Amino acid sequence: MKFMSIFLRRQAWLLFLALACATTDSLVAPPRVLRAADDEGIEVREERAFRAAVAKVAPAVVRIETLGASENVGSVLAAMGPTTGLVVSADGDIITSSFNFAQKPASILVTLADGSRVAAKLIATDHSRQLVLLKVATDKTLTTVEAAPQKEVQVGQWAVAIGRTYETNKPNLSVGIVSAVNRIWGKAVQTDAKISPANYGGPLIDIRGRVLGLLTPLSTEGGDEGAGVEWYDSGIGFAVPLQQILNVLPKLKEGKNQFPGLLGVSLREADFYAEPAVIAACQPKSPAQQAGFKAGDQIVEVDGQAVASQAQLKHQSSHRYAGEKINVVVLRGKQRIAKDLELVAKLPAYQHPLLGILPLRDATSDQTEEKSNDEASEKASDESSHKSAEKSNDGEPPLDPNEKGESDKNAAEKNTDDKKTTVTASVGVRYVYPGSPADKAGVKPGDRLIACEGKKIVSAQSLREQIANFSPGQSIKIEFTHDGQTQTADVQLGTLPENIPLELPAAHAAMAKPAGLKTPVGKVPVKLPEFPNACVAYVPENYSPRVPYGLVVWLHAPNSYKEQEIIDRWKDVCARHDLILLAPASGDPAKWQRTEAEFIRKAMDDVILRYNVDRARVVVAGQEGGGTLALLLAFTQRDLVRGVISVDGGLTARAKPPANDPVNRLAIVMAASKKASVLNSLDTLIKSLRELKYPVTRLELGETPRAMSAAELTDIGRWIDSLDRI
């Protein structure tokens, strides 16, 4: 099989070279007889088949120019050059990628296959699959295409990506195979043909000239028009099945923009690929809440399709549009509850409520596993190997949905017979925010919270999740012990503060370094074989696996990666606030690339596997270009990142902050000097973040761009230390 794969790819490459150099006549005219029929080899027969397939589709492939808008998408410049579109109706409907349309160009010109240029109008946008519908002003009857039935598309079949960008009189081609189906949560076919702005918006066809789908950049991690450009010409490309497009085309023709359908649930932190879809919180005024679903319900079925894991729920829901009606079945204990509900395009901005405490991080408070160092190392090795196999190269779960991935070390509630697991039904109070609901209720440092709304408190994380089901201003009943006496209080929840506490008491009692500790401390190299980037971690010398440590990732400014200097700046902050520092280096010393997000995420996962990391205090931080990438990471890695610090860094215009999430909290620090290049856009960004109800802390760094001072880093250390607030 391996030999056959290599052979086929070799033939594909030869065909690509031949076709790329082909003239328009050789592509459009009937294939010529190159050899006597009895002397034809497989290469000739394949070449003839490809020419015929392309000739069949080429009249429906058009060239599109957008004028009056220019913007970078990651490291790719959009709207400066032409892109491609596909005719889907004889009267002038054209579908293309939304890649070049986010900035609403002033005019759109389309060059038809016959060379004529006509004006076009943008009719509607599909924000779920990143497509737009154009209408051209022409009296001509345009050639349309045949859609390949989606059920007939198979992995391994030939696939040809077509664009019309370099020249108007002939298409540009890239030959490959279908490498996967039902990717991007059921929205796309995957191909290893070269995909880039040269053929975005063009068709992916089979060897019979039928259209498999429309090429557009897509990503499992983001939904903006630039998502997916990191796979530019990488051998990972996506095409939205044409059948899906034709199904929604009538609505687009009516000018109705299409949006992803939202259910409004946040799931309990767990193994995404194997654990059940248990609701941690239902967002206020969401379809799920209005259907009566509650935290603790387990989603087991969607429209008659069984749901055994969180990944399966995403597959069943993420490809659906707002306005679609679905039937959802949940288990509440032994009770089976089925509800019909309608997905929505937008949910009210969610704001996290605040009780007003910081929890103690004692050895049994919220860290549910205490492993020997040998066990931890063995776990890290096993899980690291498994994690590599867990995801395909496009970041989605394996085709086998039952394959188990990384276990959640800090799950909210663990009831297990493992003798190494210790759970206490209370949360110790480390600090009480002055003037907070807890302060008004008489809660003091040293008290222990034992129940909320009549439910026993198992851990700080479970209490955060329970409170996430409420809104600021709502009242809840808490029980706590003070001086050995149990007290109850009704408290009206507040909102997360944006200020940094001036001082904080110790988060836990002093703990001696365990004897015989084998876990590396100090400066620890982090090397991922699949990436060339340098990376180092700093683990405080006083590290104890009994203590939960925060993780802070520092992304350096251009041409400033000096690992020892970075460690020296953060060393005291790490020791004082129980932090592990991760300092990766960009491949190009002068700049970060969006594609390096995967490397950074895997480096973070590597540290988390080897050390006791508190997932409530995982932070990405950076300066200038590093600050921009830190924001992008925070907005796309919502399952992991809980805080982001951007120093003189902004956000690209096309990148949009996601909606606030009840369970995956995110707090933000925006630090900038008065002469920073991003200053003009910073206030706009902060305003939009606050409209989304994120807590944003603004720091002034003086006149000229510079690194944070020791005093400012000390403040940042306290800010990170307070991210586990409740």
XYZ file of C-alpha atoms in Angstrom:
726
model
C 0.000 0.000 0.000
C 2.810 2.378 0.851
C 4.463 1.687 -2.528
C 1.183 2.288 -4.347
C 0.704 5.615 -2.503
C 4.182 6.754 -3.473
C 3.568 5.657 -7.068
C 0.285 7.531 -7.315
C 1.787 10.695 -5.870
C 4.645 10.443 -8.357
C 2.177 10.166 -11.201
C 0.174 13.096 -9.798
C 3.292 15.238 -9.702
C 4.165 14.389 -13.295
C 0.624 15.241 -14.328
C 0.736 18.489 -12.397
C 3.874 19.561 -14.230
C 2.356 18.630 -17.564
C -0.965 20.313 -16.894
C 0.538 23.431 -15.352
C 2.404 24.025 -18.593
C -0.577 23.176 -20.796
C -2.081 25.807 -23.067
C -5.727 26.787 -23.129
C -6.223 24.866 -26.380
C -4.885 21.651 -24.891
C -7.196 22.006 -21.919
C -10.393 22.997 -23.650
C -10.155 21.221 -27.004
C -10.877 17.472 -27.296
C -7.831 15.459 -26.225
C -5.433 14.644 -29.008
C -4.196 11.141 -29.714
C -0.655 11.158 -28.416
C 0.163 7.517 -29.179
C -1.413 4.622 -30.915
C -4.206 3.190 -28.794
C -2.409 -0.098 -28.264
C 0.745 1.743 -27.190
C -0.776 4.131 -24.631
C 0.609 3.958 -21.102
C -1.215 4.787 -17.876
C 0.361 8.251 -17.773
C -1.119 9.162 -21.149
C -4.569 7.825 -20.300
C -4.556 9.679 -16.987
C -3.428 12.884 -18.676
C -6.236 12.614 -21.213
C -8.755 12.041 -18.400
C -7.546 15.087 -16.496
C -7.669 17.272 -19.580
C -11.206 16.170 -20.291
C -12.288 16.783 -16.682
C -10.797 20.272 -16.628
C -12.255 21.100 -20.039
C -15.697 20.162 -18.742
C -15.513 22.550 -15.768
C -13.336 25.380 -17.123
C -16.198 27.391 -18.757
C -17.798 27.802 -15.294
C -14.595 28.990 -13.580
C -14.248 32.783 -13.422
C -11.656 35.311 -12.322
C -12.622 37.838 -9.614
C -10.958 41.152 -8.818
C -11.863 43.178 -5.724
C -11.064 46.880 -5.713
C -10.997 49.441 -2.941
C -9.870 47.212 -0.049
C -6.508 45.837 0.974
C -5.706 43.980 4.164
C -3.289 41.401 5.454
C -4.720 38.049 6.477
C -2.042 36.595 8.723
C 1.067 36.690 6.559
C -0.920 36.534 3.288
C -1.953 39.707 1.508
C -5.554 39.574 0.355
C -7.408 41.785 -2.122
C -4.235 42.805 -3.919
C -4.579 40.086 -6.537
C -7.391 38.239 -8.276
C -9.166 35.227 -6.892
C -11.495 32.606 -8.352
C -15.219 31.891 -8.453
C -17.566 29.191 -9.697
C -20.766 29.756 -11.690
C -23.682 27.966 -10.000
C -26.603 29.226 -12.088
C -26.989 30.096 -15.758
C -28.337 33.568 -14.946
C -25.176 34.777 -13.210
C -24.919 33.435 -9.644
C -21.293 32.888 -8.622
C -20.016 31.324 -5.401
C -16.533 32.159 -4.149
C -14.471 32.224 -0.959
C -15.083 35.091 1.465
C -11.296 35.464 1.824
C -11.173 38.699 -0.192
C -14.464 40.192 0.937
C -14.169 40.835 4.679
C -13.236 44.476 4.081
C -16.247 45.125 1.813
C -14.499 46.166 -1.398
C -15.858 49.156 -3.254
C -16.247 47.281 -6.535
C -16.068 43.735 -7.861
C -15.119 42.769 -11.416
C -15.552 39.281 -12.835
C -13.785 37.964 -15.920
C -15.814 35.184 -17.514
C -14.287 32.188 -19.239
C -14.757 33.857 -22.645
C -12.622 36.809 -21.528
C -15.402 39.361 -21.069
C -15.328 41.502 -17.906
C -18.521 42.331 -16.033
C -19.422 44.013 -12.775
C -20.658 41.923 -9.861
C -22.570 42.584 -6.685
C -22.180 40.801 -3.374
C -25.588 39.311 -2.502
C -24.999 37.359 0.737
C -22.329 35.737 2.903
C -22.181 32.276 4.414
C -20.307 32.936 7.676
C -20.344 29.262 8.616
C -18.441 27.993 5.595
C -16.684 31.262 4.647
C -18.329 31.703 1.244
C -20.008 34.587 -0.580
C -22.603 34.715 -3.344
C -22.007 37.186 -6.163
C -24.360 38.188 -8.975
C -22.915 39.340 -12.282
C -24.677 41.782 -14.579
C -24.772 39.916 -17.905
C -27.318 38.873 -20.505
C -25.314 35.768 -21.365
C -26.408 32.302 -20.404
C -23.530 30.990 -18.311
C -22.229 27.429 -18.180
C -22.903 25.560 -14.931
C -21.375 22.427 -13.428
C -22.364 18.994 -12.173
C -22.059 18.313 -8.428
C -20.487 15.044 -7.298
C -22.888 13.292 -4.867
C -21.370 13.756 -1.425
C -21.931 10.109 -0.498
C -19.781 9.017 -3.461
C -16.707 11.012 -2.429
C -14.040 8.614 -1.182
C -10.638 8.986 0.401
C -7.880 8.297 -2.128
C -9.710 9.371 -5.271
C -8.162 11.904 -7.629
C -8.873 15.572 -6.942
C -7.932 18.582 -9.070
C -7.963 22.105 -7.626
C -8.742 24.760 -10.235
C -8.216 28.505 -10.151
C -8.341 31.292 -12.696
C -5.933 33.889 -11.338
C -2.641 33.977 -13.246
C -4.136 34.289 -16.725
C -7.699 34.927 -17.809
C -7.629 32.594 -20.794
C -6.670 29.407 -18.983
C -7.062 27.980 -15.505
C -4.264 27.136 -13.100
C -4.301 23.616 -11.696
C -3.049 21.549 -8.786
C -3.436 17.763 -8.714
C -3.828 15.629 -5.612
C -6.200 13.229 -3.933
C -9.080 13.413 -1.470
C -7.269 12.826 1.820
C -10.298 12.917 4.172
C -14.034 13.541 4.216
C -16.307 15.159 6.807
C -13.527 17.431 8.076
C -13.976 20.784 9.861
C -16.788 19.126 11.801
C -18.642 17.916 8.742
C -18.254 21.051 6.627
C -15.484 20.079 4.214
C -13.615 17.590 2.069
C -9.859 17.584 2.652
C -7.297 17.361 -0.145
C -3.512 17.253 -0.393
C -3.548 19.317 -3.601
C -1.820 22.678 -3.237
C -4.397 25.209 -2.036
C -3.708 28.950 -1.761
C -5.175 32.338 -2.762
C -4.379 31.253 -6.333
C -7.383 28.931 -6.259
C -9.504 30.064 -3.281
C -13.077 30.199 -4.532
C -12.398 27.734 -7.325
C -13.687 24.188 -7.618
C -12.147 20.915 -6.501
C -13.161 18.362 -9.130
C -12.974 14.611 -9.625
C -11.547 12.827 -12.648
C -14.991 12.854 -14.310
C -15.218 16.641 -14.169
C -17.794 16.713 -11.380
C -17.361 19.324 -8.662
C -16.511 17.883 -5.256
C -16.566 21.254 -3.541
C -15.511 24.891 -3.445
C -12.014 25.717 -2.159
C -11.806 28.067 0.799
C -9.511 28.441 3.838
C -11.096 26.811 6.889
C -9.889 25.927 10.354
C -11.102 23.864 13.284
C -9.932 26.633 15.616
C -11.413 29.790 14.141
C -14.219 31.136 12.030
C -12.933 34.428 10.593
C -12.110 34.900 6.907
C -8.401 34.403 7.565
C -8.792 31.153 9.478
C -7.004 28.347 7.677
C -4.512 30.459 5.716
C -1.805 28.945 7.922
C -2.126 25.822 5.746
C -1.215 27.789 2.605
C 0.237 25.311 0.058
C 0.901 22.820 2.873
C -0.856 19.782 1.499
C -3.854 20.443 3.750
C -6.663 22.161 1.899
C -10.426 22.182 2.231
C -13.404 22.340 -0.086
C -17.022 22.842 0.992
C -19.086 20.125 -0.754
C -21.043 21.634 -3.629
C -24.142 19.733 -2.535
C -24.086 21.636 0.789
C -23.741 24.936 -1.079
C -26.650 24.186 -3.407
C -28.839 23.317 -0.414
C -28.392 26.791 1.077
C -28.194 28.653 -2.250
C -31.905 29.657 -2.319
C -31.520 31.526 0.973
C -28.332 33.216 -0.204
C -30.068 34.302 -3.423
C -32.696 36.012 -1.253
C -29.899 38.060 0.335
C -30.057 36.189 3.644
C -26.653 35.889 5.282
C -26.069 32.499 6.873
C -24.481 32.010 10.296
C -23.331 29.038 12.369
C -26.137 27.730 14.583
C -25.545 28.100 18.322
C -26.992 25.868 21.022
C -25.659 27.855 23.994
C -24.035 25.162 26.136
C -20.577 24.942 27.627
C -19.341 21.448 28.367
C -17.604 20.188 31.462
C -13.836 20.028 31.048
C -12.959 16.453 30.124
C -11.351 14.292 27.438
C -12.850 15.899 24.340
C -12.598 12.780 22.207
C -13.812 10.124 24.623
C -15.748 11.597 27.542
C -19.505 12.258 27.389
C -20.962 15.660 26.553
C -21.942 16.795 30.045
C -23.259 20.351 30.286
C -21.289 22.577 32.637
C -23.347 25.709 31.974
C -26.232 26.881 29.816
C -25.800 30.457 28.683
C -28.620 32.780 29.782
C -31.357 33.243 27.126
C -29.829 30.521 24.935
C -31.832 27.810 23.133
C -30.490 25.254 25.612
C -31.576 27.245 28.663
C -34.967 28.039 27.163
C -35.427 24.303 26.495
C -34.921 23.686 30.209
C -31.513 22.022 30.042
C -29.365 22.287 33.179
C -25.783 21.882 34.299
C -25.085 18.190 34.792
C -27.335 17.048 31.939
C -25.595 14.712 29.498
C -26.355 15.200 25.801
C -26.791 11.726 24.314
C -28.572 12.293 21.000
C -29.053 14.920 18.289
C -31.692 14.363 15.611
C -31.685 10.635 16.220
C -27.872 10.333 16.039
C -26.219 8.960 19.177
C -23.722 11.252 20.901
C -21.165 9.417 23.037
C -18.482 12.108 23.309
C -17.948 15.845 23.163
C -16.321 15.458 19.740
C -19.387 13.669 18.415
C -21.613 16.474 19.700
C -19.465 18.990 17.817
C -19.729 16.881 14.660
C -23.507 16.783 15.001
C -23.960 20.489 15.717
C -21.161 22.583 14.197
C -22.139 22.156 10.541
C -25.692 23.408 11.154
C -26.971 26.881 10.406
C -28.803 29.342 12.616
C -32.529 28.868 12.190
C -32.295 25.103 11.881
C -34.512 23.146 14.245
C -33.024 20.123 15.948
C -34.105 17.552 18.507
C -31.741 17.120 21.451
C -31.960 14.333 24.029
C -30.290 14.608 27.434
C -29.978 12.306 30.415
C -30.685 13.827 33.812
C -29.814 11.047 36.194
C -31.899 8.163 34.814
C -34.456 10.464 33.214
C -34.354 10.845 29.432
C -35.496 14.301 28.250
C -36.049 15.185 24.578
C -36.550 18.774 23.428
C -37.012 20.480 20.069
C -35.151 23.756 19.776
C -34.063 26.270 17.154
C -30.403 27.220 16.797
C -29.574 30.926 16.860
C -26.948 33.070 15.153
C -26.039 35.152 18.168
C -26.292 34.884 21.930
C -26.453 37.809 24.368
C -22.971 38.788 25.538
C -22.133 36.665 28.571
C -20.597 38.263 31.653
C -18.948 36.167 34.326
C -20.384 36.622 37.817
C -18.174 37.078 40.892
C -18.654 35.776 44.407
C -15.527 37.608 45.500
C -12.918 35.165 46.789
C -9.625 33.576 45.848
C -9.437 29.910 46.868
C -6.656 28.371 48.888
C -4.518 25.986 46.866
C -3.891 23.442 49.582
C -2.796 19.966 48.554
C -6.332 18.548 48.576
C -8.372 21.587 47.602
C -8.636 21.377 43.842
C -5.840 19.151 42.633
C -7.336 15.723 42.533
C -4.307 13.613 41.704
C -1.047 13.172 43.554
C 1.332 11.027 41.565
C 4.873 9.961 42.198
C 7.387 11.506 39.853
C 7.943 8.199 38.116
C 4.193 7.852 37.574
C 3.991 11.410 36.244
C 6.861 10.797 33.842
C 5.305 7.547 32.657
C 1.950 9.314 32.197
C 3.612 12.116 30.255
C 5.373 9.663 27.956
C 2.277 7.577 27.328
C -0.026 10.553 26.799
C 2.464 12.399 24.630
C 2.669 9.399 22.312
C -1.068 8.998 22.315
C -1.692 12.690 21.757
C 0.419 12.621 18.614
C -1.875 9.957 17.187
C -4.995 11.528 18.599
C -5.435 14.321 16.062
C -5.128 14.329 12.325
C -2.926 16.914 10.648
C -5.795 19.371 10.411
C -6.369 19.385 14.174
C -9.586 17.373 14.268
C -10.261 14.118 16.101
C -9.375 10.804 14.469
C -11.928 9.143 12.251
C -12.478 6.648 15.067
C -14.538 8.765 17.507
C -13.913 6.335 20.361
C -10.165 6.925 20.440
C -9.232 8.363 23.813
C -6.981 11.378 24.156
C -5.383 13.311 26.997
C -7.122 12.880 30.343
C -8.123 16.008 32.232
C -5.894 16.294 35.225
C -7.890 19.042 36.878
C -11.445 17.919 36.156
C -14.140 19.648 38.158
C -15.400 16.589 39.964
C -13.647 13.237 40.235
C -15.254 10.446 42.186
C -12.945 7.470 41.808
C -11.709 4.536 43.831
C -8.078 5.460 43.150
C -6.417 5.593 46.555
C -4.144 8.370 45.380
C -7.141 10.666 44.827
C -8.257 12.874 47.671
C -11.305 15.134 47.482
C -12.543 17.502 50.143
C -16.095 18.797 50.049
C -15.139 22.415 50.651
C -13.001 25.257 49.339
C -10.729 27.256 51.620
C -10.839 31.040 51.365
C -7.459 32.636 50.693
C -8.543 36.210 49.967
C -11.781 38.194 49.934
C -12.162 41.077 47.483
C -13.064 44.249 49.397
C -16.667 45.272 48.752
C -17.461 42.011 46.945
C -20.603 39.925 47.573
C -18.565 37.536 49.745
C -17.195 40.448 51.777
C -20.699 41.811 52.332
C -21.838 38.342 53.453
C -19.149 38.239 56.134
C -16.849 35.676 54.521
C -13.276 35.998 55.833
C -9.889 34.569 54.837
C -9.511 31.158 56.445
C -13.225 30.330 56.163
C -14.306 27.354 54.082
C -17.142 27.361 51.547
C -19.108 24.127 51.898
C -22.275 24.520 49.779
C -23.826 26.668 47.066
C -27.543 26.602 46.339
C -27.812 23.528 48.545
C -25.190 21.574 46.583
C -22.010 20.472 48.354
C -18.871 22.097 46.979
C -16.360 19.536 45.731
C -13.662 21.827 44.319
C -12.925 25.392 43.307
C -13.439 24.461 39.651
C -16.838 22.897 40.322
C -17.881 26.018 42.234
C -16.771 28.237 39.323
C -18.833 26.110 36.941
C -21.877 26.205 39.204
C -21.759 29.988 39.530
C -21.271 30.305 35.751
C -24.925 29.259 35.367
C -25.956 32.547 36.996
C -25.640 36.169 35.927
C -24.323 39.214 37.770
C -27.107 40.628 39.913
C -28.695 37.260 40.620
C -28.851 36.039 44.211
C -27.535 32.674 45.380
C -27.364 30.994 48.788
C -23.974 29.957 50.135
C -22.912 28.025 53.222
C -19.530 28.494 54.837
C -17.739 27.748 58.081
C -16.342 30.584 60.192
C -14.551 29.919 63.484
C -15.944 26.401 63.405
C -19.541 27.553 62.975
C -21.651 26.998 59.849
C -23.242 30.127 58.463
C -25.548 30.777 55.509
C -25.965 33.909 53.434
C -27.853 35.126 50.385
C -25.460 37.012 48.145
C -26.058 39.071 45.020
C -23.349 38.194 42.494
C -21.060 40.892 41.128
C -18.733 41.062 38.086
C -15.087 40.137 37.631
C -12.790 43.016 38.602
C -10.345 44.610 36.174
C -7.965 45.987 38.782
C -4.941 44.052 40.074
C -4.950 43.271 43.827
C -2.354 45.349 45.664
C -1.222 42.407 47.776
C -2.133 38.772 48.218
C -1.627 36.324 51.084
C 0.073 32.989 50.482
C -1.967 30.565 48.408
C -0.886 27.535 50.429
C 1.214 26.493 53.381
C 4.965 26.195 52.857
C 5.864 22.824 51.407
C 9.243 21.185 51.479
C 10.691 19.983 48.215
C 9.972 16.240 48.029
C 12.995 14.031 48.626
C 14.290 12.308 45.517
C 12.381 14.546 43.124
C 13.199 13.394 39.600
C 11.143 15.983 37.756
C 13.555 18.475 36.114
C 13.598 21.969 37.633
C 15.411 25.163 36.733
C 16.125 25.698 33.048
C 14.522 22.805 31.153
C 14.898 22.398 27.364
C 11.645 21.665 25.529
C 12.226 19.965 22.190
C 9.433 18.827 19.917
C 10.861 16.628 17.132
C 8.358 17.809 14.529
C 9.261 21.499 14.960
C 12.619 23.257 14.408
C 11.902 26.035 16.930
C 14.038 26.414 20.040
C 12.130 26.424 23.332
C 12.983 26.421 27.006
C 10.975 26.213 30.218
C 11.865 27.566 33.627
C 10.568 25.579 36.600
C 11.187 27.188 40.020
C 13.760 25.374 42.126
C 11.167 25.039 44.905
C 8.749 23.172 42.618
C 6.600 20.597 44.390
C 4.151 18.346 42.498
C 1.745 18.771 45.428
C 1.253 22.433 44.494
C -0.667 23.577 41.389
C 1.509 25.857 39.265
C 0.329 28.438 36.784
C 1.830 28.394 33.284
C 2.913 31.596 31.549
C 4.122 31.554 27.927
C 6.299 34.500 26.886
C 6.388 35.312 23.148
C 9.344 37.580 22.494
C 9.416 40.788 20.478
C 11.186 40.712 17.067
C 14.920 39.994 17.271
C 14.898 39.792 21.063
C 14.962 36.088 21.936
C 17.577 35.681 24.656
C 16.445 32.738 26.737
C 18.575 33.410 29.815
C 17.566 37.069 29.860
C 13.888 36.080 29.663
C 14.341 33.595 32.513
C 16.166 36.134 34.670
C 13.334 38.649 34.234
C 10.623 36.164 35.229
C 12.519 34.036 37.742
C 11.472 35.821 40.950
C 7.870 36.239 39.780
C 7.676 32.508 39.053
C 9.029 31.540 42.472
C 6.753 33.993 44.323
C 3.517 33.062 42.542
C 3.993 29.358 41.723
C 4.466 29.834 37.977
C 6.222 27.820 35.301
C 7.616 29.909 32.433
C 7.663 28.670 28.838
C 9.796 30.675 26.385
C 9.524 29.490 22.758
C 11.485 31.115 19.928
C 10.088 32.091 16.550
C 11.541 30.302 13.538
C 12.399 33.638 11.949
C 14.078 35.746 14.661
C 12.528 38.905 13.162
C 8.879 37.839 13.299
C 6.289 35.359 14.457
C 4.178 33.465 11.950
C 0.566 32.494 12.564
C 1.549 28.949 11.618
C 3.693 28.741 14.782
C 0.567 28.661 16.938
C 0.512 24.870 16.614
C 4.092 24.601 17.868
C 3.340 26.828 20.867
C 0.214 24.846 21.759
C 2.078 21.539 21.630
C 4.879 22.952 23.769
C 2.273 24.015 26.331
C 0.708 20.551 26.244
C 4.141 19.031 26.799
C 4.698 21.065 29.971
C 1.178 20.329 31.233
C 1.780 16.596 30.863
C 4.959 16.735 32.937
C 4.055 19.151 35.706
C 1.126 19.888 38.003
C -0.387 22.819 36.088
C -3.392 24.763 37.356
C -5.613 25.156 34.303
C -7.264 28.209 35.839
C -3.959 30.087 35.494
C -2.665 29.368 31.979
C -1.524 32.617 30.355
C 0.021 33.595 27.019
C 1.928 36.871 26.953
C 4.047 38.684 24.430
C 5.502 41.937 23.195
C 4.858 43.647 19.839
C 4.485 40.821 17.271
C 4.575 38.356 20.147
C 1.694 40.241 21.755
C -0.335 40.007 18.552
C 0.232 36.244 18.369
C -0.620 35.945 22.080
C -4.036 37.491 21.383
C -4.630 35.157 18.448
C -3.682 32.151 20.588
C -5.971 33.275 23.395
C -8.908 33.679 21.014
C -8.397 30.323 19.278
C -7.196 28.113 22.147
C -10.175 28.763 24.390
C -10.053 25.296 25.926
C -6.681 26.064 27.521
C -5.818 29.774 27.774
C -7.313 31.690 30.716
C -5.347 34.916 30.482
C -3.554 36.952 27.825
C -1.091 39.845 28.133
C -0.276 41.943 25.073
C 2.525 44.494 25.365
C 2.524 46.988 22.470
C 0.739 44.357 20.392
C -2.554 44.659 18.548
C -4.932 42.449 16.622
C -5.118 42.106 12.856
C -8.233 43.738 11.444
C -9.701 40.457 10.210
C -9.238 38.610 13.500
C -12.355 38.869 15.628
C -12.534 38.171 19.366
C -14.879 35.255 20.047
C -17.906 35.484 22.293
C -17.279 35.194 26.015
C -17.776 31.666 27.346
C -19.277 30.650 30.716
C -16.740 27.878 31.407
C -13.646 28.829 29.391
C -12.938 32.133 31.088
C -10.505 34.658 29.635
C -9.065 37.791 31.249
C -7.000 40.297 29.291
C -4.192 42.767 29.976
C -3.494 45.378 27.292
C -0.255 47.236 27.981
C 1.023 49.922 25.628
C 3.260 52.950 25.433
C 2.049 56.256 24.011
C 4.142 55.881 20.860
C 3.286 52.268 20.151
C 2.292 51.630 16.536
C -0.896 49.887 17.687
C -2.089 52.700 19.932
C -4.654 54.082 17.467
C -6.454 50.745 17.226
C -6.001 49.766 20.869
C -8.906 51.758 22.283
C -11.199 50.317 19.620
C -10.080 46.788 20.485
C -10.535 47.337 24.217
C -13.993 48.785 23.599
C -15.032 45.747 21.544
C -13.647 43.372 24.186
C -15.596 45.103 26.935
C -18.739 45.016 24.803
C -18.237 41.244 24.762
C -18.029 41.458 28.581
C -14.380 40.424 28.907
C -12.524 41.864 31.922
C -9.761 44.045 30.421
C -6.949 45.588 32.460
C -5.218 48.556 30.779
C -1.589 49.354 31.664
C 0.251 52.527 30.592
C 3.952 51.988 29.838
C 5.097 55.578 29.335
C 6.210 57.339 26.178
C 8.230 54.883 24.090
C 7.856 51.136 23.515
C 9.847 49.114 26.023
C 9.858 45.915 28.009
C 7.919 45.793 31.252
C 9.889 46.862 34.317
C 10.505 44.645 37.340
C 7.742 46.479 39.232
C 5.297 45.978 36.363
C 6.183 42.291 36.165
C 5.495 42.041 39.886
C 2.015 43.459 39.262
C 1.540 41.010 36.393
C 2.529 38.171 38.711
C -0.271 39.127 41.129
C -2.718 39.397 38.229
C -1.884 35.850 37.101
C -2.061 34.718 40.723
C -5.664 35.966 40.925
C -7.044 34.304 37.778
C -8.582 31.446 39.776
C -10.977 33.892 41.423
C -14.536 32.817 42.151
